[in-house]
Amino acid sequence: MRVTVLGSGYVGLVTATCLAETGNTVVCTDLDANKISKLQQNEVPIYEPGLTHLVRGNQLAGRLRFTTDSGAAIKHGKVVFIAVGTPHERTGSADLSQVISAASQIGCHMNESKVIVTKSTAPVGTSTRIRQAIEAGTNVPFWMCSNPEFLSQGSAVSDFMKPDRVVVGHDSDEARETMAELYAPYVRTGNPILFMDIASAELTKYAANAMLASRISFMNKLAELCDRVGADVLEVRRGMAADHRIGSAFLFPGPGYGGSCLPKDLKALAETARSNDVNPDLFDVIGAVNERQRTLLLTRALAALGPDPAGRAVGVWGLAFKAGTDDLRESPAIPLIEGLLAANVVVRAHDPKAADNALSIFGDRITLVSDPYDAVRGGDALIIMTEWLPYRTPDFERIHRLLRTPNILDGRNLYEPKRMRQYGFIYQGIGRGKA
Ligand code: NAD
């Protein structure tokens, strides 16, 4: 099938590449000429495991092309995906300017009937606005789908190739049949394509992210309680997760959730509720718990550094909002580091993949090191912010030797408190109570 993808970010690029992998001829566009030029040379501007290999293979096979010529790209596709950004506005509602502008472009270049698919996360009613924006530029008939994306950064390629489910809201049999054909290779093992009305599909994405966020905030709140009463949140988690009604996913306490999705989608859902006269109290509380959690490690770090933290040094392991990605959007490491810098603490940080992105945020205000042990050398604390694999079983004796004061603040509960104390560390996990 001839496919066009507008937007070559984390979602657009993965969508375009994975659709090319199953034989479709895909043209992928972006406004960012630099991004497109890199992609044309098989340089993938984001870190996503397995993606570079697929981009190269599909470009070589002629199934995947990148261009800034959005007009030609739109004319190419029988199916046109909108995968542009939907950041949140100051009010919390989704900023749809990129989506509406992409829709207007589609309207201007509508050379034949097409299926227009919204992959961007956008609130209920957005498809109607997209339809209007397209219709302003064309009389050619078209069909619409809302096809929210559930991939997780760090496993995006495998999530796309083997989705738990595909959700498709559609307005016609034409749209439904086209999407069924396009997604058939990805649901061969029986994972379902769930067809529904467009409003329900739009809301499903927000509902799923709000549920995931609620599980994290729930565990963070529970961790706070565990610390007070001397219980170990990981034991409580084990006990809860064995209940099949609860399950084990997304039940890890930590430094607060981040990334480009959960924080903004929860805010947008609350705004949708508010503007439809539904009390958003539950959604607001999930977000508020997270905001507090994002300050926890800073408070603890400053307390560990003593009354005069200025000039003391801290090593930070992990900057990305989670392991497996180079993405720093809404990463809890950012407010942590900004808080430390505001207290004139010297910060040395390591991240296996996100160092370049960190450089553009912090510049020379922090020292980025390529060897994690250089981050702790002569420092007064080590703070773990991201659960990267190489941090899981490091050389603790070496860390102890390198630190001036043996504080470890483990935002991801990677280590066993008892073992840490045996090594001589002053160790704090999240909700590990008296463990
Ligand atoms: P991103 O910022 O990485 O990429 C968006 C890209 O769209 C940018 O490169 C931008 O230059 C480009 N763009 C903007 N307007 C354009 C236009 N008119 N034509 C062509 N390109 C245009 O964003 P992302 O992380 O890929 O997210 C995209 C959407 O998918 C958002 O709505 C997001 O909420 C949703 N989503 C993201 C994830 C994720 O894990 N990142 C997962 C599921 C859904």
Tab-separated table of C-alpha atoms and ligand atoms in Angstrom:
chain	number	residue	atom	x	y	z
A	1	MET	CA	0.000	0.000	0.000
A	2	ARG	CA	1.141	3.593	-0.603
A	3	VAL	CA	1.572	5.271	2.776
A	4	THR	CA	2.558	8.778	3.841
A	5	VAL	CA	3.597	9.745	7.369
A	6	LEU	CA	3.653	13.402	8.397
A	7	GLY	CA	6.141	13.830	11.263
A	8	SER	CA	9.398	11.908	11.701
A	9	GLY	CA	9.662	11.946	15.501
A	10	TYR	CA	9.594	8.982	17.875
A	11	VAL	CA	6.164	7.890	16.635
A	12	GLY	CA	6.219	8.948	12.962
A	13	LEU	CA	9.621	7.457	12.241
A	14	VAL	CA	8.832	4.143	13.912
A	15	THR	CA	5.422	3.958	12.195
A	16	ALA	CA	6.865	4.743	8.757
A	17	THR	CA	9.744	2.302	9.140
A	18	CYS	CA	7.678	-0.572	10.497
A	19	LEU	CA	5.046	-0.101	7.780
A	20	ALA	CA	7.806	-0.188	5.147
A	21	GLU	CA	9.180	-3.371	6.728
A	22	THR	CA	6.008	-5.274	5.768
A	23	GLY	CA	6.187	-4.214	2.101
A	24	ASN	CA	4.346	-0.891	1.951
A	25	THR	CA	5.953	1.985	0.039
A	26	VAL	CA	6.241	4.741	2.597
A	27	VAL	CA	7.148	8.411	2.313
A	28	CYS	CA	7.934	10.111	5.604
A	29	THR	CA	8.158	13.884	5.998
A	30	ASP	CA	9.168	16.451	8.548
A	31	LEU	CA	9.409	20.236	8.700
A	32	ASP	CA	12.878	19.834	10.185
A	33	ALA	CA	15.206	19.733	7.153
A	34	ASN	CA	18.163	18.724	9.293
A	35	LYS	CA	16.318	15.654	10.596
A	36	ILE	CA	15.293	14.634	7.071
A	37	SER	CA	18.775	15.098	5.676
A	38	LYS	CA	20.224	12.867	8.427
A	39	LEU	CA	17.569	10.232	7.807
A	40	GLN	CA	18.287	10.236	4.071
A	41	GLN	CA	21.827	9.241	5.031
A	42	ASN	CA	20.527	6.519	7.391
A	43	GLU	CA	21.502	8.572	10.419
A	44	VAL	CA	18.655	8.093	12.882
A	45	PRO	CA	18.352	11.229	15.040
A	46	ILE	CA	16.864	9.399	18.046
A	47	TYR	CA	17.984	6.375	20.035
A	48	GLU	CA	15.520	3.532	19.650
A	49	PRO	CA	16.791	-0.061	19.734
A	50	GLY	CA	16.654	-1.808	16.342
A	51	LEU	CA	15.465	1.247	14.425
A	52	THR	CA	18.636	2.221	12.542
A	53	HIS	CA	18.945	-1.240	11.038
A	54	LEU	CA	15.357	-1.142	9.747
A	55	VAL	CA	15.636	2.420	8.397
A	56	ARG	CA	18.761	1.477	6.452
A	57	GLY	CA	17.316	-1.780	5.109
A	58	ASN	CA	14.054	-0.238	3.963
A	59	GLN	CA	15.679	2.805	2.359
A	60	LEU	CA	18.041	0.467	0.532
A	61	ALA	CA	15.093	-1.620	-0.656
A	62	GLY	CA	13.355	1.535	-1.943
A	63	ARG	CA	10.319	1.083	0.310
A	64	LEU	CA	11.078	4.038	2.599
A	65	ARG	CA	11.815	7.611	1.543
A	66	PHE	CA	12.311	10.809	3.515
A	67	THR	CA	11.496	14.261	2.195
A	68	THR	CA	10.658	17.789	3.281
A	69	ASP	CA	8.378	18.118	0.236
A	70	SER	CA	5.120	17.552	2.087
A	71	GLY	CA	3.022	18.205	-1.039
A	72	ALA	CA	4.623	15.398	-3.024
A	73	ALA	CA	4.537	13.175	0.056
A	74	ILE	CA	0.815	13.710	0.609
A	75	LYS	CA	0.077	13.012	-3.059
A	76	HIS	CA	1.968	9.704	-2.766
A	77	GLY	CA	-0.139	8.161	-0.028
A	78	LYS	CA	-3.430	6.331	-0.291
A	79	VAL	CA	-3.218	6.362	3.500
A	80	VAL	CA	-1.856	9.482	5.197
A	81	PHE	CA	-0.818	9.321	8.851
A	82	ILE	CA	-0.595	12.451	10.977
A	83	ALA	CA	2.135	11.809	13.581
A	84	VAL	CA	3.129	15.346	14.546
A	85	GLY	CA	3.559	16.654	18.088
A	86	THR	CA	0.729	17.589	20.453
A	87	PRO	CA	2.494	19.333	23.342
A	88	HIS	CA	0.403	20.794	26.150
A	89	GLU	CA	-0.471	24.441	26.420
A	90	ARG	CA	-0.037	26.372	29.665
A	91	THR	CA	-3.646	25.546	30.576
A	92	GLY	CA	-2.884	21.827	30.263
A	93	SER	CA	-4.993	21.335	27.141
A	94	ALA	CA	-3.383	19.822	24.057
A	95	ASP	CA	-1.843	22.266	21.599
A	96	LEU	CA	-3.275	21.117	18.273
A	97	SER	CA	-1.553	23.673	16.064
A	98	GLN	CA	0.814	21.116	14.478
A	99	VAL	CA	-2.059	18.709	13.829
A	100	ILE	CA	-4.319	21.326	12.270
A	101	SER	CA	-1.506	22.704	10.148
A	102	ALA	CA	-0.725	19.156	8.905
A	103	ALA	CA	-4.437	18.716	8.098
A	104	SER	CA	-4.481	21.970	6.105
A	105	GLN	CA	-1.461	20.750	4.133
A	106	ILE	CA	-3.339	17.526	3.352
A	107	GLY	CA	-6.314	19.555	2.120
A	108	CYS	CA	-4.048	21.511	-0.241
A	109	HIS	CA	-2.535	18.386	-1.833
A	110	MET	CA	-5.489	16.013	-1.976
A	111	ASN	CA	-5.035	14.507	-5.456
A	112	GLU	CA	-7.287	11.461	-4.882
A	113	SER	CA	-9.530	9.970	-2.185
A	114	LYS	CA	-7.472	8.930	0.832
A	115	VAL	CA	-7.769	7.541	4.326
A	116	ILE	CA	-6.499	10.120	6.817
A	117	VAL	CA	-5.239	8.575	10.045
A	118	THR	CA	-4.545	10.520	13.236
A	119	LYS	CA	-1.747	8.851	15.164
A	120	SER	CA	-0.902	11.886	17.251
A	121	THR	CA	-2.473	11.769	20.706
A	122	ALA	CA	-5.272	14.281	20.461
A	123	PRO	CA	-8.418	14.892	22.517
A	124	VAL	CA	-11.947	13.858	21.686
A	125	GLY	CA	-13.265	15.995	18.863
A	126	THR	CA	-9.905	16.491	17.133
A	127	SER	CA	-10.896	14.325	14.162
A	128	THR	CA	-13.806	16.658	13.494
A	129	ARG	CA	-11.422	19.615	13.484
A	130	ILE	CA	-9.027	17.749	11.193
A	131	ARG	CA	-11.884	16.980	8.804
A	132	GLN	CA	-12.876	20.650	8.717
A	133	ALA	CA	-9.278	21.781	8.098
A	134	ILE	CA	-8.900	19.326	5.206
A	135	GLU	CA	-12.294	20.214	3.721
A	136	ALA	CA	-11.279	23.875	3.679
A	137	GLY	CA	-8.758	22.983	0.962
A	138	THR	CA	-10.434	20.298	-1.150
A	139	ASN	CA	-13.644	18.832	-2.533
A	140	VAL	CA	-12.125	15.372	-2.957
A	141	PRO	CA	-13.895	12.912	-0.632
A	142	PHE	CA	-11.820	11.214	2.096
A	143	TRP	CA	-12.270	8.933	5.084
A	144	MET	CA	-10.953	9.301	8.592
A	145	CYS	CA	-9.482	7.181	11.365
A	146	SER	CA	-8.166	7.781	14.835
A	147	ASN	CA	-5.406	5.221	15.409
A	148	PRO	CA	-3.729	6.097	18.700
A	149	GLU	CA	-0.227	4.754	19.224
A	150	PHE	CA	0.663	2.764	22.339
A	151	LEU	CA	4.352	2.129	21.671
A	152	SER	CA	6.747	2.611	24.517
A	153	GLN	CA	10.035	4.398	23.888
A	154	GLY	CA	12.900	1.958	24.311
A	155	SER	CA	10.882	-0.907	22.812
A	156	ALA	CA	9.054	1.035	20.110
A	157	VAL	CA	9.955	-1.202	17.171
A	158	SER	CA	8.878	-4.429	18.847
A	159	ASP	CA	5.779	-2.729	20.287
A	160	PHE	CA	4.773	-1.662	16.782
A	161	MET	CA	5.587	-4.988	15.156
A	162	LYS	CA	3.834	-7.010	17.883
A	163	PRO	CA	1.226	-4.738	19.468
A	164	ASP	CA	-0.942	-5.903	22.388
A	165	ARG	CA	-3.781	-4.438	20.384
A	166	VAL	CA	-4.424	-1.945	17.624
A	167	VAL	CA	-7.165	0.596	18.254
A	168	VAL	CA	-8.892	2.060	15.214
A	169	GLY	CA	-11.720	4.561	15.381
A	170	HIS	CA	-13.234	5.003	11.922
A	171	ASP	CA	-16.001	6.799	10.095
A	172	SER	CA	-16.644	4.378	7.237
A	173	ASP	CA	-16.275	0.858	5.861
A	174	GLU	CA	-13.583	2.162	3.492
A	175	ALA	CA	-11.464	3.361	6.406
A	176	ARG	CA	-12.031	0.160	8.371
A	177	GLU	CA	-11.097	-2.138	5.472
A	178	THR	CA	-7.980	-0.150	4.631
A	179	MET	CA	-6.759	-0.262	8.216
A	180	ALA	CA	-7.556	-3.958	8.539
A	181	GLU	CA	-5.413	-4.653	5.456
A	182	LEU	CA	-2.572	-2.383	6.570
A	183	TYR	CA	-2.363	-3.877	10.078
A	184	ALA	CA	-2.963	-7.522	9.128
A	185	PRO	CA	0.765	-8.444	9.251
A	186	TYR	CA	1.047	-7.164	12.837
A	187	VAL	CA	-1.904	-9.047	14.321
A	188	ARG	CA	-1.382	-12.495	12.835
A	189	THR	CA	-0.905	-14.131	16.223
A	190	GLY	CA	-4.362	-13.146	17.370
A	191	ASN	CA	-3.752	-9.856	19.120
A	192	PRO	CA	-6.822	-7.865	18.212
A	193	ILE	CA	-7.581	-4.861	16.047
A	194	LEU	CA	-10.278	-3.105	18.011
A	195	PHE	CA	-12.539	-1.156	15.679
A	196	MET	CA	-14.719	1.485	17.290
A	197	ASP	CA	-16.152	4.950	16.806
A	198	ILE	CA	-13.663	7.801	16.528
A	199	ALA	CA	-14.471	9.532	19.849
A	200	SER	CA	-13.956	6.290	21.789
A	201	ALA	CA	-10.609	5.667	20.069
A	202	GLU	CA	-9.453	9.201	20.868
A	203	LEU	CA	-10.401	8.780	24.520
A	204	THR	CA	-8.893	5.280	24.792
A	205	LYS	CA	-5.364	6.625	24.432
A	206	TYR	CA	-5.825	9.150	27.240
A	207	ALA	CA	-7.565	6.580	29.416
A	208	ALA	CA	-4.694	4.111	28.989
A	209	ASN	CA	-2.023	6.682	29.830
A	210	ALA	CA	-3.990	8.003	32.797
A	211	MET	CA	-4.320	4.456	34.142
A	212	LEU	CA	-0.569	3.868	33.785
A	213	ALA	CA	0.172	7.189	35.485
A	214	SER	CA	-2.251	6.339	38.288
A	215	ARG	CA	-0.446	3.072	39.006
A	216	ILE	CA	2.874	4.874	39.313
A	217	SER	CA	1.457	7.627	41.532
A	218	PHE	CA	-0.307	4.992	43.629
A	219	MET	CA	2.991	3.187	44.213
A	220	ASN	CA	4.827	6.427	44.948
A	221	LYS	CA	2.235	7.322	47.564
A	222	LEU	CA	2.468	3.828	49.001
A	223	ALA	CA	6.265	4.135	49.083
A	224	GLU	CA	5.976	7.304	51.163
A	225	LEU	CA	3.823	5.406	53.614
A	226	CYS	CA	6.223	2.450	53.627
A	227	ASP	CA	9.088	4.743	54.582
A	228	ARG	CA	7.060	6.059	57.515
A	229	VAL	CA	5.836	2.725	58.847
A	230	GLY	CA	8.935	0.659	58.145
A	231	ALA	CA	7.475	-1.542	55.407
A	232	ASP	CA	9.292	-2.425	52.183
A	233	VAL	CA	7.335	-1.272	49.114
A	234	LEU	CA	8.906	-3.974	46.948
A	235	GLU	CA	7.519	-6.639	49.260
A	236	VAL	CA	4.117	-4.952	49.220
A	237	ARG	CA	4.344	-4.808	45.439
A	238	ARG	CA	5.100	-8.540	45.261
A	239	GLY	CA	2.081	-9.263	47.381
A	240	MET	CA	-0.164	-7.041	45.273
A	241	ALA	CA	1.136	-8.065	41.864
A	242	ALA	CA	0.452	-11.772	42.418
A	243	ASP	CA	-3.248	-10.934	42.309
A	244	HIS	CA	-4.214	-11.465	38.665
A	245	ARG	CA	-6.735	-8.644	38.928
A	246	ILE	CA	-3.830	-6.272	39.643
A	247	GLY	CA	-0.837	-7.705	37.744
A	248	SER	CA	2.756	-6.570	37.962
A	249	ALA	CA	3.261	-3.886	35.285
A	250	PHE	CA	3.796	-0.226	36.113
A	251	LEU	CA	3.927	-0.811	39.863
A	252	PHE	CA	7.443	0.457	40.529
A	253	PRO	CA	7.854	3.529	42.694
A	254	GLY	CA	10.528	5.938	41.526
A	255	PRO	CA	11.498	9.563	41.029
A	256	GLY	CA	8.163	10.422	39.385
A	257	TYR	CA	7.032	9.674	35.870
A	258	GLY	CA	8.188	11.820	32.960
A	259	GLY	CA	8.465	11.596	29.198
A	260	SER	CA	6.517	13.269	26.461
A	261	CYS	CA	3.278	11.374	27.104
A	262	LEU	CA	2.090	10.631	30.640
A	263	PRO	CA	2.405	14.159	32.103
A	264	LYS	CA	0.857	15.953	29.136
A	265	ASP	CA	-1.812	13.371	28.411
A	266	LEU	CA	-2.998	13.370	32.004
A	267	LYS	CA	-3.238	17.170	31.956
A	268	ALA	CA	-5.124	17.086	28.653
A	269	LEU	CA	-7.532	14.457	29.995
A	270	ALA	CA	-8.217	16.603	33.060
A	271	GLU	CA	-8.850	19.571	30.752
A	272	THR	CA	-11.243	17.516	28.621
A	273	ALA	CA	-13.111	16.562	31.797
A	274	ARG	CA	-13.159	20.161	33.036
A	275	SER	CA	-14.425	21.565	29.767
A	276	ASN	CA	-17.191	18.959	29.693
A	277	ASP	CA	-18.353	19.704	33.241
A	278	VAL	CA	-16.900	16.493	34.638
A	279	ASN	CA	-14.984	16.887	37.904
A	280	PRO	CA	-11.337	16.080	37.051
A	281	ASP	CA	-10.392	15.525	40.713
A	282	LEU	CA	-8.995	12.020	40.266
A	283	PHE	CA	-6.813	12.990	37.289
A	284	ASP	CA	-5.587	16.125	39.065
A	285	VAL	CA	-4.524	14.138	42.127
A	286	ILE	CA	-2.522	11.634	40.072
A	287	GLY	CA	-0.603	14.553	38.567
A	288	ALA	CA	-0.185	16.350	41.892
A	289	VAL	CA	1.268	13.224	43.550
A	290	ASN	CA	3.734	12.994	40.684
A	291	GLU	CA	4.754	16.647	40.957
A	292	ARG	CA	5.568	16.103	44.648
A	293	GLN	CA	7.458	12.918	43.882
A	294	ARG	CA	9.652	14.769	41.409
A	295	THR	CA	10.973	16.903	44.306
A	296	LEU	CA	11.698	13.987	46.664
A	297	LEU	CA	15.228	13.161	45.585
A	298	LEU	CA	16.265	16.815	45.515
A	299	THR	CA	15.015	17.287	49.068
A	300	ARG	CA	16.803	14.151	50.195
A	301	ALA	CA	20.008	15.078	48.363
A	302	LEU	CA	20.150	18.532	49.896
A	303	ALA	CA	19.512	17.035	53.338
A	304	ALA	CA	22.312	14.510	52.789
A	305	LEU	CA	24.716	17.261	51.752
A	306	GLY	CA	24.262	19.098	55.047
A	307	PRO	CA	23.424	22.692	55.942
A	308	ASP	CA	25.815	24.216	53.413
A	309	PRO	CA	25.585	22.251	50.144
A	310	ALA	CA	27.334	24.930	48.058
A	311	GLY	CA	30.505	23.572	46.493
A	312	ARG	CA	29.738	19.966	47.340
A	313	ALA	CA	29.600	17.483	44.473
A	314	VAL	CA	26.973	15.009	43.338
A	315	GLY	CA	27.144	12.280	40.712
A	316	VAL	CA	23.944	11.565	38.790
A	317	TRP	CA	23.529	8.257	36.980
A	318	GLY	CA	20.855	8.445	34.324
A	319	LEU	CA	19.256	11.487	32.721
A	320	ALA	CA	16.689	10.022	30.304
A	321	PHE	CA	13.151	9.805	31.671
A	322	LYS	CA	13.476	6.034	31.548
A	323	ALA	CA	15.941	3.414	30.361
A	324	GLY	CA	16.116	2.553	26.663
A	325	THR	CA	15.670	6.070	25.289
A	326	ASP	CA	17.675	9.252	24.779
A	327	ASP	CA	14.575	11.338	25.499
A	328	LEU	CA	14.788	13.938	28.268
A	329	ARG	CA	11.350	15.453	27.805
A	330	GLU	CA	9.859	15.950	31.296
A	331	SER	CA	12.599	13.778	32.775
A	332	PRO	CA	12.682	14.001	36.591
A	333	ALA	CA	16.467	14.365	36.290
A	334	ILE	CA	15.967	17.910	34.965
A	335	PRO	CA	14.315	19.493	38.038
A	336	LEU	CA	16.682	17.489	40.261
A	337	ILE	CA	19.750	18.903	38.546
A	338	GLU	CA	18.304	22.424	38.295
A	339	GLY	CA	17.629	22.298	42.051
A	340	LEU	CA	21.148	21.113	42.815
A	341	LEU	CA	22.640	23.832	40.603
A	342	ALA	CA	20.474	26.463	42.289
A	343	ALA	CA	22.079	25.376	45.580
A	344	ASN	CA	25.518	25.729	43.925
A	345	VAL	CA	26.143	21.994	44.057
A	346	VAL	CA	28.631	20.683	41.482
A	347	VAL	CA	26.928	18.078	39.245
A	348	ARG	CA	28.679	15.384	37.260
A	349	ALA	CA	26.311	13.207	35.265
A	350	HIS	CA	26.374	10.093	33.145
A	351	ASP	CA	23.844	8.644	30.719
A	352	PRO	CA	24.620	5.997	28.097
A	353	LYS	CA	22.382	7.585	25.438
A	354	ALA	CA	21.014	10.959	26.523
A	355	ALA	CA	24.254	12.927	27.000
A	356	ASP	CA	23.890	14.890	23.728
A	357	ASN	CA	20.358	15.951	24.582
A	358	ALA	CA	21.510	16.849	28.114
A	359	LEU	CA	24.233	19.052	26.672
A	360	SER	CA	21.627	21.123	24.857
A	361	ILE	CA	19.721	21.642	28.120
A	362	PHE	CA	22.523	22.158	30.640
A	363	GLY	CA	25.449	23.256	28.467
A	364	ASP	CA	28.562	23.621	30.605
A	365	ARG	CA	26.583	24.048	33.845
A	366	ILE	CA	27.161	20.367	34.556
A	367	THR	CA	29.961	17.992	33.607
A	368	LEU	CA	28.857	15.104	31.405
A	369	VAL	CA	31.141	12.103	31.731
A	370	SER	CA	31.405	9.036	29.538
A	371	ASP	CA	32.539	6.717	32.351
A	372	PRO	CA	29.938	6.460	35.135
A	373	TYR	CA	32.679	6.147	37.775
A	374	ASP	CA	33.973	9.595	36.836
A	375	ALA	CA	30.624	10.984	37.993
A	376	VAL	CA	31.193	9.796	41.565
A	377	ARG	CA	34.907	10.601	41.913
A	378	GLY	CA	35.371	12.868	44.953
A	379	GLY	CA	31.601	13.321	45.265
A	380	ASP	CA	29.349	13.548	48.293
A	381	ALA	CA	26.467	11.507	46.889
A	382	LEU	CA	25.477	9.291	43.994
A	383	ILE	CA	21.897	9.665	42.784
A	384	ILE	CA	20.371	7.018	40.506
A	385	MET	CA	17.738	8.532	38.230
A	386	THR	CA	17.379	6.059	35.335
A	387	GLU	CA	17.288	2.270	35.512
A	388	TRP	CA	19.875	1.606	32.765
A	389	LEU	CA	21.211	-1.962	32.838
A	390	PRO	CA	24.892	-1.041	33.411
A	391	TYR	CA	23.931	0.641	36.700
A	392	ARG	CA	22.387	-2.503	38.136
A	393	THR	CA	25.444	-4.373	39.362
A	394	PRO	CA	28.289	-1.866	39.409
A	395	ASP	CA	31.576	-2.195	41.301
A	396	PHE	CA	30.310	-1.012	44.696
A	397	GLU	CA	33.732	-1.174	46.346
A	398	ARG	CA	35.056	1.155	43.677
A	399	ILE	CA	32.128	3.545	44.134
A	400	HIS	CA	32.746	3.543	47.886
A	401	ARG	CA	36.425	4.316	47.348
A	402	LEU	CA	35.669	7.108	44.886
A	403	LEU	CA	32.989	8.906	46.887
A	404	ARG	CA	34.153	11.423	49.497
A	405	THR	CA	30.928	10.837	51.463
A	406	PRO	CA	29.275	7.458	50.814
A	407	ASN	CA	25.696	8.580	50.139
A	408	ILE	CA	23.615	6.670	47.610
A	409	LEU	CA	20.128	7.922	46.785
A	410	ASP	CA	18.586	5.227	44.658
A	411	GLY	CA	15.597	6.661	42.780
A	412	ARG	CA	14.961	3.330	41.042
A	413	ASN	CA	15.431	0.849	43.893
A	414	LEU	CA	18.150	-0.951	41.971
A	415	TYR	CA	20.081	-2.056	45.041
A	416	GLU	CA	19.450	-4.061	48.188
A	417	PRO	CA	19.528	-1.788	51.246
A	418	LYS	CA	21.163	-4.420	53.506
A	419	ARG	CA	23.909	-5.101	51.021
A	420	MET	CA	24.511	-1.378	50.584
A	421	ARG	CA	24.921	-0.936	54.314
A	422	GLN	CA	27.396	-3.837	54.359
A	423	TYR	CA	29.454	-1.940	51.778
A	424	GLY	CA	29.382	1.051	54.115
A	425	PHE	CA	27.013	3.261	52.167
A	426	ILE	CA	24.425	5.593	53.638
A	427	TYR	CA	21.707	4.265	51.378
A	428	GLN	CA	18.188	5.494	50.692
A	429	GLY	CA	15.827	3.819	48.265
A	430	ILE	CA	12.223	4.773	47.609
A	431	GLY	CA	9.852	3.218	50.136
A	432	ARG	CA	12.285	0.559	51.345
A	433	GLY	CA	11.354	1.272	54.973
A	434	LYS	CA	13.546	-0.765	57.285
A	435	ALA	CA	14.691	-3.193	54.564
B	1	NAD	P1	8.173	14.362	18.236
B	1	NAD	O1	8.210	15.753	18.741
B	1	NAD	O2	9.323	13.453	18.469
B	1	NAD	O3	7.912	14.380	16.655
B	1	NAD	C1	6.984	15.196	16.023
B	1	NAD	C2	7.596	15.617	14.687
B	1	NAD	O4	6.591	16.215	13.866
B	1	NAD	C3	8.710	16.667	14.827
B	1	NAD	O5	9.883	16.157	14.236
B	1	NAD	C4	8.170	17.881	14.059
B	1	NAD	O6	9.178	18.608	13.402
B	1	NAD	C5	7.229	17.211	13.079
B	1	NAD	N1	6.186	18.075	12.500
B	1	NAD	C6	5.447	19.046	13.079
B	1	NAD	N2	4.559	19.552	12.193
B	1	NAD	C7	4.751	18.879	11.013
B	1	NAD	C8	4.130	18.942	9.723
B	1	NAD	N3	3.136	19.780	9.461
B	1	NAD	N4	4.567	18.101	8.772
B	1	NAD	C9	5.574	17.234	9.005
B	1	NAD	N5	6.198	17.136	10.208
B	1	NAD	C10	5.777	17.944	11.198
B	1	NAD	O7	6.837	13.728	18.823
B	1	NAD	P2	6.536	12.182	19.111
B	1	NAD	O8	7.124	11.790	20.414
B	1	NAD	O9	6.848	11.389	17.896
B	1	NAD	O10	4.959	12.249	19.308
B	1	NAD	C11	4.095	12.467	18.225
B	1	NAD	C12	2.672	12.234	18.689
B	1	NAD	O11	2.512	10.874	19.104
B	1	NAD	C13	2.265	13.083	19.900
B	1	NAD	O12	0.909	13.400	19.787
B	1	NAD	C14	2.483	12.147	21.060
B	1	NAD	O13	1.676	12.466	22.167
B	1	NAD	C15	2.070	10.822	20.462
B	1	NAD	N6	2.690	9.641	21.089
B	1	NAD	C16	3.991	9.666	21.454
B	1	NAD	C17	4.561	8.519	22.010
B	1	NAD	C18	6.013	8.507	22.446
B	1	NAD	O14	6.387	7.560	23.138
B	1	NAD	N7	6.824	9.485	22.096
B	1	NAD	C19	3.813	7.356	22.164
B	1	NAD	C20	2.477	7.364	21.739
B	1	NAD	C21	1.930	8.514	21.196
